[in-house]
PDB file of C-alpha atoms in Angstrom:
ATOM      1  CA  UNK A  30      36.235  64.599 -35.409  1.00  0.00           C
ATOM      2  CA  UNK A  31      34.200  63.284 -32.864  1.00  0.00           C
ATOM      3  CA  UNK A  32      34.053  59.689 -34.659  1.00  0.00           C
ATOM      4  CA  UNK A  33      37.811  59.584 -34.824  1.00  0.00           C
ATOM      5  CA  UNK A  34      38.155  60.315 -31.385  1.00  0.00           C
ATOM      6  CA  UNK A  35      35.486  57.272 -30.150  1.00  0.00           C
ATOM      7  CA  UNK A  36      36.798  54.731 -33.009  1.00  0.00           C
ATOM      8  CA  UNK A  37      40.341  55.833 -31.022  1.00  0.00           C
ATOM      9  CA  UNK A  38      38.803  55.385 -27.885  1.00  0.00           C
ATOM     10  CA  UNK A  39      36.666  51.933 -28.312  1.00  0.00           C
ATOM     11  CA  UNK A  40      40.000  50.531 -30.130  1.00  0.00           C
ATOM     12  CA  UNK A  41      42.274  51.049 -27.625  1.00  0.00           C
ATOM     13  CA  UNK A  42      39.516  49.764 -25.190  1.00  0.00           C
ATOM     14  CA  UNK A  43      39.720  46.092 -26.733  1.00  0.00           C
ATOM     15  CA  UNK A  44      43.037  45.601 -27.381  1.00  0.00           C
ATOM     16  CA  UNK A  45      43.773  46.778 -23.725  1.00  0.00           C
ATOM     17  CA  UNK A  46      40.836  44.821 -21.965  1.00  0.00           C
ATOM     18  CA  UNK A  47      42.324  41.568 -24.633  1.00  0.00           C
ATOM     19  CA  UNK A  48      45.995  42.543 -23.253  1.00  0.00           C
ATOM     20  CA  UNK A  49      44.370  42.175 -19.840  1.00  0.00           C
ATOM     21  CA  UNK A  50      43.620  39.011 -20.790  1.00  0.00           C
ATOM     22  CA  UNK A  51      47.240  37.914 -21.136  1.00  0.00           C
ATOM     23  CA  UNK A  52      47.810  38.760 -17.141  1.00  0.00           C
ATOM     24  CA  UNK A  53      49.577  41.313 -17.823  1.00  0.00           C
ATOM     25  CA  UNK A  54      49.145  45.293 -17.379  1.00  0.00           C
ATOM     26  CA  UNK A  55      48.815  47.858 -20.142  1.00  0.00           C
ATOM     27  CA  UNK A  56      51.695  49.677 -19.439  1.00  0.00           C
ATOM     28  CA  UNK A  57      54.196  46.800 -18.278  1.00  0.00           C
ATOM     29  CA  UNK A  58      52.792  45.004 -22.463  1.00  0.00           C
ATOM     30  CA  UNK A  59      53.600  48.691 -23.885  1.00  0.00           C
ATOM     31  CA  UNK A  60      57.115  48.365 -22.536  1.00  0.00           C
ATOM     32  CA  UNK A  61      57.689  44.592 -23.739  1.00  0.00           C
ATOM     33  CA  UNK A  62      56.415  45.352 -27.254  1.00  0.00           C
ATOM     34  CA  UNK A  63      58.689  48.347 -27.469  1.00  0.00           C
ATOM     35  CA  UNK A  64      61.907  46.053 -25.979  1.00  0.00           C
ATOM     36  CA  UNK A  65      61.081  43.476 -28.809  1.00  0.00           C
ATOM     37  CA  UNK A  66      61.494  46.220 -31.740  1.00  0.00           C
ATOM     38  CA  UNK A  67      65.838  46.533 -30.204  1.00  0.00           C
ATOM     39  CA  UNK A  68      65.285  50.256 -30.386  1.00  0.00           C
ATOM     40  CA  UNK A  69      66.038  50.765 -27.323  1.00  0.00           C
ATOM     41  CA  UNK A  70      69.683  50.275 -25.077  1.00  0.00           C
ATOM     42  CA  UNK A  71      68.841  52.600 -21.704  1.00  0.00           C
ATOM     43  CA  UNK A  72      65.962  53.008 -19.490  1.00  0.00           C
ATOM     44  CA  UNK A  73      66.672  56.856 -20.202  1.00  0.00           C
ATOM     45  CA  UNK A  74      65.584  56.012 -23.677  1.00  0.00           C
ATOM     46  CA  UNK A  75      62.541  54.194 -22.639  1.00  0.00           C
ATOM     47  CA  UNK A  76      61.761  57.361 -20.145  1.00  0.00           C
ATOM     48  CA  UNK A  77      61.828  59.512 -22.782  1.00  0.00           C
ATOM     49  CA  UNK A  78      60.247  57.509 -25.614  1.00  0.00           C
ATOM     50  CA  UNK A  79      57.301  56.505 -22.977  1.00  0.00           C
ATOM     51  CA  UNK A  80      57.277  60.533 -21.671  1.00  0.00           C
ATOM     52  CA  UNK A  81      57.360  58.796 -18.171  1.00  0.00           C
ATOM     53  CA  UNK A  82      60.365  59.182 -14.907  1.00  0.00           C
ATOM     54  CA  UNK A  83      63.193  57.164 -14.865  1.00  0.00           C
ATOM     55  CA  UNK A  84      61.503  55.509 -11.646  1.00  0.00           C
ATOM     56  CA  UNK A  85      58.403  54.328 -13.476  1.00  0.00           C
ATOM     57  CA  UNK A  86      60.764  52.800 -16.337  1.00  0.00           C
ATOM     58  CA  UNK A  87      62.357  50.997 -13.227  1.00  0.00           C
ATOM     59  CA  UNK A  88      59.390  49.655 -11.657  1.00  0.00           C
ATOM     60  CA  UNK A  89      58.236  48.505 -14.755  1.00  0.00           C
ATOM     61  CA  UNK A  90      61.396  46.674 -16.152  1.00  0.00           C
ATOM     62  CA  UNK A  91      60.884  45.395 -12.051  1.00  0.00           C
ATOM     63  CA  UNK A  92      57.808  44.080 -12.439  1.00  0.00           C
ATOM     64  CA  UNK A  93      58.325  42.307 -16.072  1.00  0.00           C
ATOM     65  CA  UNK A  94      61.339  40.583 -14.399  1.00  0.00           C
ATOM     66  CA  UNK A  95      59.503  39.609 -11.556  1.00  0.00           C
ATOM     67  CA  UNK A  96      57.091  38.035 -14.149  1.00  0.00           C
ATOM     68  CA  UNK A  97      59.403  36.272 -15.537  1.00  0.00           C
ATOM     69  CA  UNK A  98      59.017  38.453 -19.000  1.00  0.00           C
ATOM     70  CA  UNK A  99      63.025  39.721 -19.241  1.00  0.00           C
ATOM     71  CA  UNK A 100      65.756  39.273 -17.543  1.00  0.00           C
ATOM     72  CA  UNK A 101      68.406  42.031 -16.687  1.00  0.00           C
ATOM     73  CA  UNK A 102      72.377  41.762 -16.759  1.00  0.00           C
ATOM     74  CA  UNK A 103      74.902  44.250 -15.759  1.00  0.00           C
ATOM     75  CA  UNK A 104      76.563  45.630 -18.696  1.00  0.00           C
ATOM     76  CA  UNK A 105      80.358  45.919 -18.567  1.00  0.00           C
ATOM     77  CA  UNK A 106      81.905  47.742 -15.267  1.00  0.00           C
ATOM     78  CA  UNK A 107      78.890  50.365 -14.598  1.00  0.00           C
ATOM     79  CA  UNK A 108      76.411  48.285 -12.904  1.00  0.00           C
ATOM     80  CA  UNK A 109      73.749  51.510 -13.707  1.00  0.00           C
ATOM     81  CA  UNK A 110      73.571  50.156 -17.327  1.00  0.00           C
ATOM     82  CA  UNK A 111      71.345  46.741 -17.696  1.00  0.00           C
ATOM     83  CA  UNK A 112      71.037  44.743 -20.911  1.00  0.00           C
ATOM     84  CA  UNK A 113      67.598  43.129 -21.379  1.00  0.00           C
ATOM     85  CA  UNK A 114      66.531  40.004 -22.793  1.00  0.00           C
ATOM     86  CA  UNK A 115      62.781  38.966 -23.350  1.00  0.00           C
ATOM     87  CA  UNK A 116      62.854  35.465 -22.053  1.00  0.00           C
ATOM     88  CA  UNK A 117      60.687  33.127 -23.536  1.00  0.00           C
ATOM     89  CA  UNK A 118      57.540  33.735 -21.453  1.00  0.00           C
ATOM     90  CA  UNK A 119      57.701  37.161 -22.683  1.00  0.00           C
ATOM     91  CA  UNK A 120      58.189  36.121 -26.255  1.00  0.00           C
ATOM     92  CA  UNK A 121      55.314  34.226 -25.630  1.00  0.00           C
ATOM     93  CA  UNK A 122      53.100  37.127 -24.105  1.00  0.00           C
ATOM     94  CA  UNK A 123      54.174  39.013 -27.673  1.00  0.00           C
ATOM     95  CA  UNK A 124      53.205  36.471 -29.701  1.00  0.00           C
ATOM     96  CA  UNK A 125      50.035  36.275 -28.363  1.00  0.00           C
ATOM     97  CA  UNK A 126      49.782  39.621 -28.530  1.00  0.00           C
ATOM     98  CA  UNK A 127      50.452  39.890 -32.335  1.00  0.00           C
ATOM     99  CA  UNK A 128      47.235  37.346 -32.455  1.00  0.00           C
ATOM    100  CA  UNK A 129      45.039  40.136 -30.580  1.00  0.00           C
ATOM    101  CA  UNK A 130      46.596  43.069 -32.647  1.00  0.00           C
ATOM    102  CA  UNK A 131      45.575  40.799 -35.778  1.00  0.00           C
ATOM    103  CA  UNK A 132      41.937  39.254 -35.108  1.00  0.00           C
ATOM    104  CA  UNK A 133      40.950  43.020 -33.522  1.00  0.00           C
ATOM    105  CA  UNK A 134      42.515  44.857 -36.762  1.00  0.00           C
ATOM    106  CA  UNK A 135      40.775  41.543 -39.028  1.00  0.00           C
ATOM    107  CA  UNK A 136      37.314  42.490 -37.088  1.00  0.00           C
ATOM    108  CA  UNK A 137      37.811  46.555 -37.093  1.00  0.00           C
ATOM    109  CA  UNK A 138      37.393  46.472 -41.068  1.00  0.00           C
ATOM    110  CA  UNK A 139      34.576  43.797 -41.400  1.00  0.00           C
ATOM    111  CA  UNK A 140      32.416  44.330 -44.336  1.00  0.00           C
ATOM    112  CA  UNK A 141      35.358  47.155 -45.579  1.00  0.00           C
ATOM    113  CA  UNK A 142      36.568  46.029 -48.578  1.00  0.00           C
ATOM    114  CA  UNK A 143      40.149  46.771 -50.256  1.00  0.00           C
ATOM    115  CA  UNK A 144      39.522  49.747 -51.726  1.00  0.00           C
ATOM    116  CA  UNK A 145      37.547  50.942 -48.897  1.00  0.00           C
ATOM    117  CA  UNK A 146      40.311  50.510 -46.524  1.00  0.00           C
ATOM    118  CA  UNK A 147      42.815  52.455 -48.845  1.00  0.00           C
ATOM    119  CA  UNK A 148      40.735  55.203 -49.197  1.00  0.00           C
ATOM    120  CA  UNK A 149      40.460  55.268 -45.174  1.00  0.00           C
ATOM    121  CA  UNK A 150      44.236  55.112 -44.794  1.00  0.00           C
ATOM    122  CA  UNK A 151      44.857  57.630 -47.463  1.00  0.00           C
ATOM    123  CA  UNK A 152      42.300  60.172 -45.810  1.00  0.00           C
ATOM    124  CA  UNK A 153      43.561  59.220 -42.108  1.00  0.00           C
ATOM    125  CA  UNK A 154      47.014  60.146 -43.738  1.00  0.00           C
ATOM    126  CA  UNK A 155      45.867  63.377 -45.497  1.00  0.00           C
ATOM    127  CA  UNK A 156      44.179  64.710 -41.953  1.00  0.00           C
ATOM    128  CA  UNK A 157      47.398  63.853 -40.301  1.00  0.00           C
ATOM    129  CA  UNK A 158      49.460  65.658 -42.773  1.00  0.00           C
ATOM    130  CA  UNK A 159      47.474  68.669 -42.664  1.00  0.00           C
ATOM    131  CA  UNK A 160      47.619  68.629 -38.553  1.00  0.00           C
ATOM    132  CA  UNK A 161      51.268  67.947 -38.483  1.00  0.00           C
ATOM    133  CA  UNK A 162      51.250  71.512 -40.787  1.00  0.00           C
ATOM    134  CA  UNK A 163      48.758  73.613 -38.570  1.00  0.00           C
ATOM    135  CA  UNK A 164      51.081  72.280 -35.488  1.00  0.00           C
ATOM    136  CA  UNK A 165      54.528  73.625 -37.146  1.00  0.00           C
ATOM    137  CA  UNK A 166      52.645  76.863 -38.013  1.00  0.00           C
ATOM    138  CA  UNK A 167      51.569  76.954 -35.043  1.00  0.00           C
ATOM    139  CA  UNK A 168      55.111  76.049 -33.438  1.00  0.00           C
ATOM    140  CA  UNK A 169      56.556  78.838 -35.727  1.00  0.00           C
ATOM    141  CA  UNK A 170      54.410  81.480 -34.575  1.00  0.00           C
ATOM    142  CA  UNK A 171      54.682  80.975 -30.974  1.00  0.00           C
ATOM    143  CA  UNK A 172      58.587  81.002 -31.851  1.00  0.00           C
ATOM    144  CA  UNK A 173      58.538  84.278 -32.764  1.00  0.00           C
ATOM    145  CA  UNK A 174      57.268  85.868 -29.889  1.00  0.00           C
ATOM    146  CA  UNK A 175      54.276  88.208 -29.436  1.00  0.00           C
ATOM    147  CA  UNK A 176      54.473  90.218 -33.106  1.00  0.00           C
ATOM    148  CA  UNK A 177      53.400  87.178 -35.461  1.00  0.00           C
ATOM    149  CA  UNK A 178      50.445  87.111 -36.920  1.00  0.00           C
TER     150      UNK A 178
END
């Protein structure tokens, strides 16, 4: 377990000290790579998917449009409501960013070959399987109160 959690640990390491590289912060890249995917059409929905306040979401969306990374428009009559676009600098900073995600995944399995690699995945999917189970056992016993066992 202990490997798993410093392989976690020195991964997200590079790709954030490489994302660093871009100029722009962690958090603020998070954001634009999650705007690219169209999932999402409030900063509610960001709050939530991000498990941050609705006044981080806002001084992040701030500081990507001071960047020059989105613009925001008013949507309709409620000016509360903003549509985003990714402009092109922050298509560019995503692009760029799919070229770090790719030369540090590329370097991560050096030496790995194919089958190596699908027996990883398919063991890194078993453990996560059997945690997902221990947490809705868990879940289930805590929702019965005191008397399960």
């Amino acid at each position: 377990v202990k490997e798993i959690m410093r392989v976690n640990r020195l991964h997200r390491a590079l790709i954030e000290s490489r994302v660093r590289e871009l100029s722009i912060h962690p958090s603020q890249h998070r954001m634009l790579m999650y705007l690219t995917q169209g999932k999402c059409t409030s900063q509610k929905q960001l709050a939530e998917h991000f498990g941050i306040s609705a006044a981080a979401v806002t001084g992040t969306l701030k500081k990507l449009e001071a960047d020059g990374y989105i613009r925001r428009h008013e949507f309709g009559e409620d000016n509360r409501i903003n549509e985003i676009e990714i402009t092109d600098a922050g298509r560019l900073i995503v692009e760029r960013s799919r070229v770090v995600f790719s030369e540090v995944e590329h370097g991560m399995f050096a030496g790995l070959d194919e089958s190596e690699i699908e027996k990883l995945i398919l063991t890194l999917e078993r453990v996560k399987s059997n945690l997902n189970d221990l947490s809705d056992s868990y879940n289930t016993k805590s929702e019965k109160g005191c008397d399960a066992t």
